[in-house]
PDB file of C-alpha atoms and ligand atoms in Angstrom:
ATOM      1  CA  UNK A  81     -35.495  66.307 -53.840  1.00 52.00           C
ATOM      2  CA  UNK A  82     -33.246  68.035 -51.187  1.00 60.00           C
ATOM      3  CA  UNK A  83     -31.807  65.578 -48.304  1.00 69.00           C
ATOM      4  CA  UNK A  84     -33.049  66.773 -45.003  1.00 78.00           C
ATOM      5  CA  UNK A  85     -30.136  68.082 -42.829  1.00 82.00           C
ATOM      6  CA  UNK A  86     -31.021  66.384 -39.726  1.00 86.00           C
ATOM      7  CA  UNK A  87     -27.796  66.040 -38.052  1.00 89.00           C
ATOM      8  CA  UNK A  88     -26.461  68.901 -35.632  1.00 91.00           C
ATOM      9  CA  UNK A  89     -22.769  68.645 -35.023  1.00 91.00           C
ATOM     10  CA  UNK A  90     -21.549  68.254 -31.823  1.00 88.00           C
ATOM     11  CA  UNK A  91     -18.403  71.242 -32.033  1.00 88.00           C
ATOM     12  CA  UNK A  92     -20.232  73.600 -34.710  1.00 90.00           C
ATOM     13  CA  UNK A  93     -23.585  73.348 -33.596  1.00 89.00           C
ATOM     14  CA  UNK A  94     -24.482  73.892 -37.233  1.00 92.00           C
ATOM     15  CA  UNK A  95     -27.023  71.274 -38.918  1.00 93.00           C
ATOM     16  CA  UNK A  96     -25.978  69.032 -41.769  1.00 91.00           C
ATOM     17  CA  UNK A  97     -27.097  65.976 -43.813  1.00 88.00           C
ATOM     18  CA  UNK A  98     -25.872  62.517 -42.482  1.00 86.00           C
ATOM     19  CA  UNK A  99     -23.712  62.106 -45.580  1.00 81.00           C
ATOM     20  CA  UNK A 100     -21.698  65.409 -44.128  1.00 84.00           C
ATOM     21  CA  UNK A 101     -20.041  63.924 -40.936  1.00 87.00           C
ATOM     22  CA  UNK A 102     -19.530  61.135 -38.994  1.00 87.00           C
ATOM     23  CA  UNK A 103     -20.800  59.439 -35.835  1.00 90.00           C
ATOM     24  CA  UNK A 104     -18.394  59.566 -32.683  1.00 89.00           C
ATOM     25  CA  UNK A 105     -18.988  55.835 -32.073  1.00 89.00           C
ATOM     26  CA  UNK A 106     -17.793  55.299 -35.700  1.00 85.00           C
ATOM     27  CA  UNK A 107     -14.270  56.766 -35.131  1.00 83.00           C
ATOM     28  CA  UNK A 108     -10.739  54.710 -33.392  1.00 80.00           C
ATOM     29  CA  UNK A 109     -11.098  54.792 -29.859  1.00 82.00           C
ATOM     30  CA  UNK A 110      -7.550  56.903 -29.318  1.00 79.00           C
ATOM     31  CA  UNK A 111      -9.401  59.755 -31.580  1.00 82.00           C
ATOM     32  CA  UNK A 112     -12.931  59.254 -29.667  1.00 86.00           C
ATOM     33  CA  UNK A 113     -11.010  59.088 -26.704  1.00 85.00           C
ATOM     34  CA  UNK A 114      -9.396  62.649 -27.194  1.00 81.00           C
ATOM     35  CA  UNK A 115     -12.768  64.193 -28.577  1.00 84.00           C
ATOM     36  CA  UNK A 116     -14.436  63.344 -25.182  1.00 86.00           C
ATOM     37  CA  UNK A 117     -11.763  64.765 -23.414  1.00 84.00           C
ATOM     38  CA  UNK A 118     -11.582  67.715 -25.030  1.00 82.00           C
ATOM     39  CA  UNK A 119     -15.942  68.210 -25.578  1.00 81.00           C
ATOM     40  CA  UNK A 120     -17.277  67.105 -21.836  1.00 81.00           C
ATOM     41  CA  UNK A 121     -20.560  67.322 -23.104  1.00 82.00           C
ATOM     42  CA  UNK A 122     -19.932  64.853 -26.555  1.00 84.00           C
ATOM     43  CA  UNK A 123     -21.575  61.806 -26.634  1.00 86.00           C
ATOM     44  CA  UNK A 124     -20.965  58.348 -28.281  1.00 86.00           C
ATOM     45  CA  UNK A 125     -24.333  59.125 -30.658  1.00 88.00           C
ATOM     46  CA  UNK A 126     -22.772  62.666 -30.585  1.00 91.00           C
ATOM     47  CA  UNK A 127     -22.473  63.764 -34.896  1.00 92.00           C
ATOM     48  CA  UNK A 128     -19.504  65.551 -35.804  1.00 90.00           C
ATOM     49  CA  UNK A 129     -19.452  67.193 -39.385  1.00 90.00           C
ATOM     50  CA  UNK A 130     -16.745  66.607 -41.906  1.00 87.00           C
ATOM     51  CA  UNK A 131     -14.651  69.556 -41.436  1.00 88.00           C
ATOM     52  CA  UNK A 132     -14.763  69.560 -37.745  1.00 89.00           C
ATOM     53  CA  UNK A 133     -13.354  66.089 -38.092  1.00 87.00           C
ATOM     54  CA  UNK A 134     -10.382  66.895 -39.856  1.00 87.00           C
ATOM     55  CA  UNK A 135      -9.529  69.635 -37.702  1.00 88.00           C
ATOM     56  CA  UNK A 136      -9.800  67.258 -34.371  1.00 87.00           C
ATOM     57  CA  UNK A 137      -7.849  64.405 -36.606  1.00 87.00           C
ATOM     58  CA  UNK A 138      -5.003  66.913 -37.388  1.00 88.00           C
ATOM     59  CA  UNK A 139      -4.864  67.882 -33.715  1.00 88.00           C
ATOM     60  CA  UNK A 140      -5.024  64.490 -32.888  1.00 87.00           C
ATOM     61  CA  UNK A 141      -1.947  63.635 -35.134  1.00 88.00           C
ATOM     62  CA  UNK A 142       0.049  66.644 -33.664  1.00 90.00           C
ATOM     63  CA  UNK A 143      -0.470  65.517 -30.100  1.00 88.00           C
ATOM     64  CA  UNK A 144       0.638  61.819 -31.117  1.00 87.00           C
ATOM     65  CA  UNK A 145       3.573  63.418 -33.005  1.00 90.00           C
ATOM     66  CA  UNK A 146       4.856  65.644 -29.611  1.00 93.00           C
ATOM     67  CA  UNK A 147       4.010  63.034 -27.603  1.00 90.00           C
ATOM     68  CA  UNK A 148       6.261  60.468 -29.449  1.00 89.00           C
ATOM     69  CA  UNK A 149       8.663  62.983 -30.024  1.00 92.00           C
ATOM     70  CA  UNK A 150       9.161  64.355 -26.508  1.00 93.00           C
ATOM     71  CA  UNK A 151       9.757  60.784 -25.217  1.00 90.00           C
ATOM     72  CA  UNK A 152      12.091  60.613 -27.543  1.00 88.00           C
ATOM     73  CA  UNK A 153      14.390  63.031 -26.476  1.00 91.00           C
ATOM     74  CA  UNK A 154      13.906  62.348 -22.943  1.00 90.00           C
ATOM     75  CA  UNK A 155      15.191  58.617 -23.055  1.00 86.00           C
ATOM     76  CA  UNK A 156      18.276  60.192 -25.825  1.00 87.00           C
ATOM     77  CA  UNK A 157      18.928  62.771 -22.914  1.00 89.00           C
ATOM     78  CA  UNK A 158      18.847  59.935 -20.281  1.00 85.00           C
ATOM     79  CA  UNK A 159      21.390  57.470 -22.500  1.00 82.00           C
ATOM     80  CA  UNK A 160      23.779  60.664 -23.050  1.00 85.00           C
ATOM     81  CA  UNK A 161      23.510  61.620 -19.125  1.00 85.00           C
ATOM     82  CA  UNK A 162      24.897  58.027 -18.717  1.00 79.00           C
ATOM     83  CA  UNK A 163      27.176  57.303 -21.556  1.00 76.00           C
ATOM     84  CA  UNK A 164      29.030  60.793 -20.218  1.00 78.00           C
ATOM     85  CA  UNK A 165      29.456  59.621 -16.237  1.00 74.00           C
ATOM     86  CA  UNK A 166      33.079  59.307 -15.435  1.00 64.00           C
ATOM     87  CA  UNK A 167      32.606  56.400 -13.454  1.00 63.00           C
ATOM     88  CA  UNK A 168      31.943  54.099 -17.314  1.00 59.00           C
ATOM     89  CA  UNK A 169      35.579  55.215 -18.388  1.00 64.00           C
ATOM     90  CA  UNK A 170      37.624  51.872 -19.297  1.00 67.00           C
ATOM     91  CA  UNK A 171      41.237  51.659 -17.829  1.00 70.00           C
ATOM     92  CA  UNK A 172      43.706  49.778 -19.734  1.00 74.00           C
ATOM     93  CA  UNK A 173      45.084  47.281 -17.910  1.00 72.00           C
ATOM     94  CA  UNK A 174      48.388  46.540 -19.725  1.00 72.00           C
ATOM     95  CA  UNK A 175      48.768  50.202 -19.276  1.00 74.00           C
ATOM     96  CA  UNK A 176      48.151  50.631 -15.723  1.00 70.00           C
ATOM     97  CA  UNK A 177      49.774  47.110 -14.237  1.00 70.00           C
ATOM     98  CA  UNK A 178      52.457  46.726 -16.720  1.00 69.00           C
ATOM     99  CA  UNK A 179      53.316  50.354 -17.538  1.00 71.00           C
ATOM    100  CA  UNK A 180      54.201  51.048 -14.048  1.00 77.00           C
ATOM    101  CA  UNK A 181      56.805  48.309 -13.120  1.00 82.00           C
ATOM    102  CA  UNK A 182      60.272  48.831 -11.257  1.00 87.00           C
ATOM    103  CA  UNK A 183      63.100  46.958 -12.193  1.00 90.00           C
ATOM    104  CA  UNK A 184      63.141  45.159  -9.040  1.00 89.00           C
ATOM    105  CA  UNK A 185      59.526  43.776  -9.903  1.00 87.00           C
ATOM    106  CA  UNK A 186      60.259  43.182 -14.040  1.00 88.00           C
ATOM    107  CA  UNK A 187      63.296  40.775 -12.622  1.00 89.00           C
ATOM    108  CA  UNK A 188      60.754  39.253  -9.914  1.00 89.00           C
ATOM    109  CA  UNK A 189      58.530  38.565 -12.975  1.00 88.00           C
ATOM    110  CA  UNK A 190      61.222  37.179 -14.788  1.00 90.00           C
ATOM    111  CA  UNK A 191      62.387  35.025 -12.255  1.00 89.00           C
ATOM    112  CA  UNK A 192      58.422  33.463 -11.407  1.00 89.00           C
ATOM    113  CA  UNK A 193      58.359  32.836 -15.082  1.00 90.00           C
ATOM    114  CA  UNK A 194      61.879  31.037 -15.780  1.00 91.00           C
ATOM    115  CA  UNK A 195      60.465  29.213 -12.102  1.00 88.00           C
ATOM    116  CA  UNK A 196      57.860  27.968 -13.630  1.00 88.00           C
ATOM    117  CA  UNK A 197      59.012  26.330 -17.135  1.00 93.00           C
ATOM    118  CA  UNK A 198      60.613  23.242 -18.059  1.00 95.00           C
ATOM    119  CA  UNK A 199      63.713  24.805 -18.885  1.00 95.00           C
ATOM    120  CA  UNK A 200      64.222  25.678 -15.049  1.00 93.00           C
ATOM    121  CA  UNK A 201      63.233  21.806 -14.298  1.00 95.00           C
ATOM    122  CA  UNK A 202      65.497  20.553 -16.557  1.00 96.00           C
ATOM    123  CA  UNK A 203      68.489  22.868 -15.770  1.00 95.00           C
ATOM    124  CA  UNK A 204      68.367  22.351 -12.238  1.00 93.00           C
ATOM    125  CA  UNK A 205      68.219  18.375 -12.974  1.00 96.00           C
ATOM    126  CA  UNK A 206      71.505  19.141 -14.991  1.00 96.00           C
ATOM    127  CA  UNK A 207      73.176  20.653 -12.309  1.00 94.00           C
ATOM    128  CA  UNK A 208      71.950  18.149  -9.238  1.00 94.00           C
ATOM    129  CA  UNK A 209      73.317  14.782 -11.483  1.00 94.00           C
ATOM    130  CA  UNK A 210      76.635  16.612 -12.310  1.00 92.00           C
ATOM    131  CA  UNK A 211      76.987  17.811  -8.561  1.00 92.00           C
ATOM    132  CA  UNK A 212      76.332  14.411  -7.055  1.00 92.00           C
ATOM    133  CA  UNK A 213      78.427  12.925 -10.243  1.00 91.00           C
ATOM    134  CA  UNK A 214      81.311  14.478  -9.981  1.00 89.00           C
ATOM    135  CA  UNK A 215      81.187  14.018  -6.136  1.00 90.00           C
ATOM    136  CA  UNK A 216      80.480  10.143  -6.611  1.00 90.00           C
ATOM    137  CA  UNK A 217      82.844   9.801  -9.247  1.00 89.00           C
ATOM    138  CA  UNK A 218      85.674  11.775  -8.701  1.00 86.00           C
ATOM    139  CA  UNK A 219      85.718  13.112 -11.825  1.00 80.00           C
ATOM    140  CA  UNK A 220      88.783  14.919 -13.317  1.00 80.00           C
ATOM    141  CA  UNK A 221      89.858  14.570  -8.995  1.00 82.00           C
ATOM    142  CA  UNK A 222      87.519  16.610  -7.585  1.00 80.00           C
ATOM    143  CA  UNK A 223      85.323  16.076  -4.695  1.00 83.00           C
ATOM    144  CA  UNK A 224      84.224  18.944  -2.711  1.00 87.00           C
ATOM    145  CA  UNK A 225      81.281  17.707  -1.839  1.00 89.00           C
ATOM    146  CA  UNK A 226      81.108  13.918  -0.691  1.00 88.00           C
ATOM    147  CA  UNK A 227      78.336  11.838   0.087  1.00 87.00           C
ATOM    148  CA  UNK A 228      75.465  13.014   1.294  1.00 89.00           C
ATOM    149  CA  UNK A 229      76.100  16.094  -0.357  1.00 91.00           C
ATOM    150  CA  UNK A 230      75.484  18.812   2.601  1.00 93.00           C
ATOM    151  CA  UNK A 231      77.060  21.255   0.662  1.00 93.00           C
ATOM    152  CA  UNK A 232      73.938  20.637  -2.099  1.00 93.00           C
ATOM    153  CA  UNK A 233      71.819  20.714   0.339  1.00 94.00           C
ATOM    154  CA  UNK A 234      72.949  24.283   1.404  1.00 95.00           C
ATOM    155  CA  UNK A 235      72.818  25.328  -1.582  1.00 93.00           C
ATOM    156  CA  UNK A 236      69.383  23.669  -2.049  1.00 94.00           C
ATOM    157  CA  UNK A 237      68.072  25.279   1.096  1.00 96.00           C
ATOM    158  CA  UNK A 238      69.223  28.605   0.143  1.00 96.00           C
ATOM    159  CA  UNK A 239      67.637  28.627  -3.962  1.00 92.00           C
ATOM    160  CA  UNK A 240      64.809  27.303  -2.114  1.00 93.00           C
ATOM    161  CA  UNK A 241      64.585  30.511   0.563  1.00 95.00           C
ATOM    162  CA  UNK A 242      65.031  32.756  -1.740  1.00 93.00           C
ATOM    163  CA  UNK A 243      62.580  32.093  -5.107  1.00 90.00           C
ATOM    164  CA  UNK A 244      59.831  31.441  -2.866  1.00 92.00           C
ATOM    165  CA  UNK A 245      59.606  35.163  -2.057  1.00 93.00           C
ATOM    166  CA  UNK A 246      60.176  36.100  -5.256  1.00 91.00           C
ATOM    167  CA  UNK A 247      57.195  34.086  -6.530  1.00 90.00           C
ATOM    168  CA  UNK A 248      54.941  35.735  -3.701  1.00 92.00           C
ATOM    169  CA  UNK A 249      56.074  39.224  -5.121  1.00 91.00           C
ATOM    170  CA  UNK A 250      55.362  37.917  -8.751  1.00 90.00           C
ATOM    171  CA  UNK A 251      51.887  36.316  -7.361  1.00 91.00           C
ATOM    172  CA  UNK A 252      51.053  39.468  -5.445  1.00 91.00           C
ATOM    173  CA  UNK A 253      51.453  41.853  -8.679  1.00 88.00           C
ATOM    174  CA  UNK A 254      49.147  38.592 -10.579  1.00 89.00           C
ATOM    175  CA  UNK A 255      46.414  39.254  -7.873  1.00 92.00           C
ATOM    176  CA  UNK A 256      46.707  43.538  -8.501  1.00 88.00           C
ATOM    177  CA  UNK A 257      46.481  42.349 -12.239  1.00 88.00           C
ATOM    178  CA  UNK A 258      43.166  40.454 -11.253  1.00 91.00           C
ATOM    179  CA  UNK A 259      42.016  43.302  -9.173  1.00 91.00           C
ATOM    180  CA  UNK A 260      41.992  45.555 -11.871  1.00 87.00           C
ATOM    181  CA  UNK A 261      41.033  43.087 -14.261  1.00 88.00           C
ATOM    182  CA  UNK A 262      37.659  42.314 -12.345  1.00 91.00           C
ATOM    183  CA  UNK A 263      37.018  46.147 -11.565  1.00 88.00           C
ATOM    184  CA  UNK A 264      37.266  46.590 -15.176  1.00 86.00           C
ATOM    185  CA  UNK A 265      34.941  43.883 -16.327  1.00 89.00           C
ATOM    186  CA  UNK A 266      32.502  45.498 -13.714  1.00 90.00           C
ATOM    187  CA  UNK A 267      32.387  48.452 -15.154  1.00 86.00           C
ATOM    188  CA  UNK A 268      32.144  47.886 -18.487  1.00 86.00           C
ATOM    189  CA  UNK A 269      29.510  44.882 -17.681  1.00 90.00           C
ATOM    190  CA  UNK A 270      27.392  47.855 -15.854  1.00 87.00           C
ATOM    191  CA  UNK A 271      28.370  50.172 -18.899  1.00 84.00           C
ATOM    192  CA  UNK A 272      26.286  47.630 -20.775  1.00 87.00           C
ATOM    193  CA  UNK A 273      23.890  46.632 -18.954  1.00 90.00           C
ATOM    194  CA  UNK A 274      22.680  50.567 -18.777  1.00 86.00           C
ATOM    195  CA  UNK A 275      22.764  50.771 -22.664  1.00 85.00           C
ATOM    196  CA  UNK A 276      21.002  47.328 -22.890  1.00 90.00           C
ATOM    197  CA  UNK A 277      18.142  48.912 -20.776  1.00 90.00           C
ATOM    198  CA  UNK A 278      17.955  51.999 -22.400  1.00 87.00           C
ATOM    199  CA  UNK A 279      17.759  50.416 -25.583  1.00 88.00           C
ATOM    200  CA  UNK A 280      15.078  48.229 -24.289  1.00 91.00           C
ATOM    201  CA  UNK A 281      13.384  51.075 -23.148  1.00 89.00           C
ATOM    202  CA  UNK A 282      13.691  52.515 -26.807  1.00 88.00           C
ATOM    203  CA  UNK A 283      12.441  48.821 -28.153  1.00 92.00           C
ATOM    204  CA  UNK A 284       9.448  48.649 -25.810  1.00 92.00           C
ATOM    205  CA  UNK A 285       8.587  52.530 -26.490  1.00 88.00           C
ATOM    206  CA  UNK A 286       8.730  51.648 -30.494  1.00 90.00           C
ATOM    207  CA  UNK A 287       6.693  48.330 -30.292  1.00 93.00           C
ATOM    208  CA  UNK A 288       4.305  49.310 -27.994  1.00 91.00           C
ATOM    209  CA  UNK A 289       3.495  53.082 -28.151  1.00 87.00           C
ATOM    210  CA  UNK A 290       4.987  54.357 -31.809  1.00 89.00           C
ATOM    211  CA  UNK A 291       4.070  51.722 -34.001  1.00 91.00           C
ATOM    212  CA  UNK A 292       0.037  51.743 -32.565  1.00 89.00           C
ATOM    213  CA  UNK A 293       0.740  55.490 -32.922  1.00 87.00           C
ATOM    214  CA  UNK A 294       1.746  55.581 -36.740  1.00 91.00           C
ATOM    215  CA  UNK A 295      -1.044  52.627 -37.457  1.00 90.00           C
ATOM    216  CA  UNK A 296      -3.386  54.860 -36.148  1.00 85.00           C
ATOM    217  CA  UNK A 297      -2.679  57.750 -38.326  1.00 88.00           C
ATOM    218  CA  UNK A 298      -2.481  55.783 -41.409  1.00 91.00           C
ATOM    219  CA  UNK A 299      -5.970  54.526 -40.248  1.00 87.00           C
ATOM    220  CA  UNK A 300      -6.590  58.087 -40.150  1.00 85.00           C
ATOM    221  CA  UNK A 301      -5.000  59.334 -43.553  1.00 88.00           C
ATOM    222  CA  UNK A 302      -7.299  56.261 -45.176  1.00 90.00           C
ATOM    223  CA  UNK A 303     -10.983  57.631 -43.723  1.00 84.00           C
ATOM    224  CA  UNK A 304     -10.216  61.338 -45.001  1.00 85.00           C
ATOM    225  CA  UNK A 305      -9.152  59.801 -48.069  1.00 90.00           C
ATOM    226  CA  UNK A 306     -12.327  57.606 -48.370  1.00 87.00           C
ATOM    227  CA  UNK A 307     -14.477  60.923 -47.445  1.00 83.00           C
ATOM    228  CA  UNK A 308     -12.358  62.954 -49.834  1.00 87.00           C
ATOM    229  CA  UNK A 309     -13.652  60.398 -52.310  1.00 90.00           C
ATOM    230  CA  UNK A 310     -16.991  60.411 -51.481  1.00 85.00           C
ATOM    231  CA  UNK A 311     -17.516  64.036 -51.579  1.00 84.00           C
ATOM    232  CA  UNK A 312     -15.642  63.792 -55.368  1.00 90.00           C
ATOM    233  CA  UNK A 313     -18.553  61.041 -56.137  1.00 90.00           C
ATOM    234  CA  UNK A 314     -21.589  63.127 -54.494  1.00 84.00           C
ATOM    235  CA  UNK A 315     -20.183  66.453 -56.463  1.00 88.00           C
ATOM    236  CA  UNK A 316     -20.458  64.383 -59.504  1.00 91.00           C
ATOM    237  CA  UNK A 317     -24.028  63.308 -59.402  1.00 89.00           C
ATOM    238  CA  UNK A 318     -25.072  66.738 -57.642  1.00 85.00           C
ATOM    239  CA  UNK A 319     -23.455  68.350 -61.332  1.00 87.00           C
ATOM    240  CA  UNK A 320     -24.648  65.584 -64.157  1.00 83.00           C
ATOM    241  CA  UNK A 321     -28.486  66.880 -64.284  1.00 75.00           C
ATOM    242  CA  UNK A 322     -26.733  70.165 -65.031  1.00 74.00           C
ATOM    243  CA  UNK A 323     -24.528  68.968 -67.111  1.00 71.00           C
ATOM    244  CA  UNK A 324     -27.504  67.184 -69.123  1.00 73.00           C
ATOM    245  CA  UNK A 325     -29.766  69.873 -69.248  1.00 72.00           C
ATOM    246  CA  UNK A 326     -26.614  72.311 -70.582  1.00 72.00           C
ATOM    247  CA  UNK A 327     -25.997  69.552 -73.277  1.00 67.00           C
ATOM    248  CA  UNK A 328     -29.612  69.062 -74.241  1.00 62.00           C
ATOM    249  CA  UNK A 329     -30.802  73.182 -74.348  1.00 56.00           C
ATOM    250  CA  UNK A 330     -28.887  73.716 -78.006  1.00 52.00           C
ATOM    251  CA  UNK A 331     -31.455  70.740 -79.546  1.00 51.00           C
ATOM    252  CA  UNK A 332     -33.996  72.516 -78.436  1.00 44.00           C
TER     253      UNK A 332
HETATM  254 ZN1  LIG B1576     -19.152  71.030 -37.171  1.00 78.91          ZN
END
């Protein structure tokens, strides 16, 4: 007994039995949503036959794919557009603080940093006990200096006056070194914070759009697998009476 083809499709217009298509209410609701938008007039009851389903699911794919794809290049475009700005180029400190240093400021350097150390303590103790020593004492007869020492203090006064501007100059060239040093980590913080984003952007894109995207046509690649196999199964049973009746006409 023939099957009645009952069913009109919705793009064709042709009729076909309801084992020859699909429902629009059956099918993922990114597909059904791009079907209505592209047929005003299809409905959710709306029957679409087989073959005008894979075309729509193939068009379907292809806008997913240049979707995907063009967003894609846009946010690579955007993260080259920044990675290239001049303004994210890294200056090497040592390069531009130390590189560039007179003699006058390498000695002022020196001088901050033998200032600062124990060795300069410990010198200077040295030469205060023999001063006052050999002033006190009268060692090997000689006493330039007697007590209270105003000579030391002179010359006190005077070391005094004159490494405490030679500290400022070494602390003023510490505070450029700072400077640049801060500038620096401000860049390359914002450097990194723009490729964080982007990257984020990428993460978010992937995670929320691509992978639904890829899901879906798997989803997709499964049904016109499934119908593939049903129409194997239907041409089956549609050619065993032949089949039969070739096999049993030789007995006859
Ligand atoms: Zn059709």
């Amino acid at each position: 007994m023939a099957i009645k083809k009952n069913q009109i499709c919705a793009i064709c217009g042709n009729r076909f039995t309801l084992t020859e298509g699909l429902f629009l209410r059956d099918l993922s609701d990114l597909l059904k949503e791009q079907v209505l938008k592209t047929n005003s007039y299809a409905k959710d009851s709306s029957f679409i036959c087989l073959k005008d389903m894979q075309r729509l699911r193939i068009d379907h794919m292809q806008t997913i794919i240049d979707q995907d794809l063009n967003i894609d290049h846009e946010m690579s475009d955007h993260l080259k557009k920044e990675l290239a700005k001049d303004t994210y180029v890294i200056t090497n400190i040592n390069d531009t603080v130390y590189g560039k240093r007179t003699r006058g400021q390498k000695l002022a350097d020196a001088v901050a940093k033998f200032g600062g150390s124990w060795g300069f303590i410990i010198t200077f103790v040295i030469i205060l006990v023999g001063w006052m020593a050999l002033n006190v004492l009268h060692l090997f007869g000689i006493h330039f200096d007697p007590y209270p020492f105003i000579l030391l203090n002179l010359f006190l006064s005077c070391v005094a006056a004159i490494q405490a501007p030679i500290i400022m100059m070494s602390q003023n060239r510490a505070a450029d070194r700072d400077r640049f040093d801060s500038e620096n980590d401000y860049k390359t913080n914002k450097k990194s914070e723009m490729e964080i984003r982007i990257l984020h952007q990428k993460l978010d894109q992937l995670i929320e759009v691509q992978w639904p995207h890829i899901l879906d046509i798997q989803k997709m690649q499964i049904e016109v697998l499934s119908e593939i196999e049903n129409e194997i199964q239907s041409l089956k049973i549609d050619n065993e009476p032949k089949r039969e009746r070739n096999t049993r006409h030789p007995n006859k």
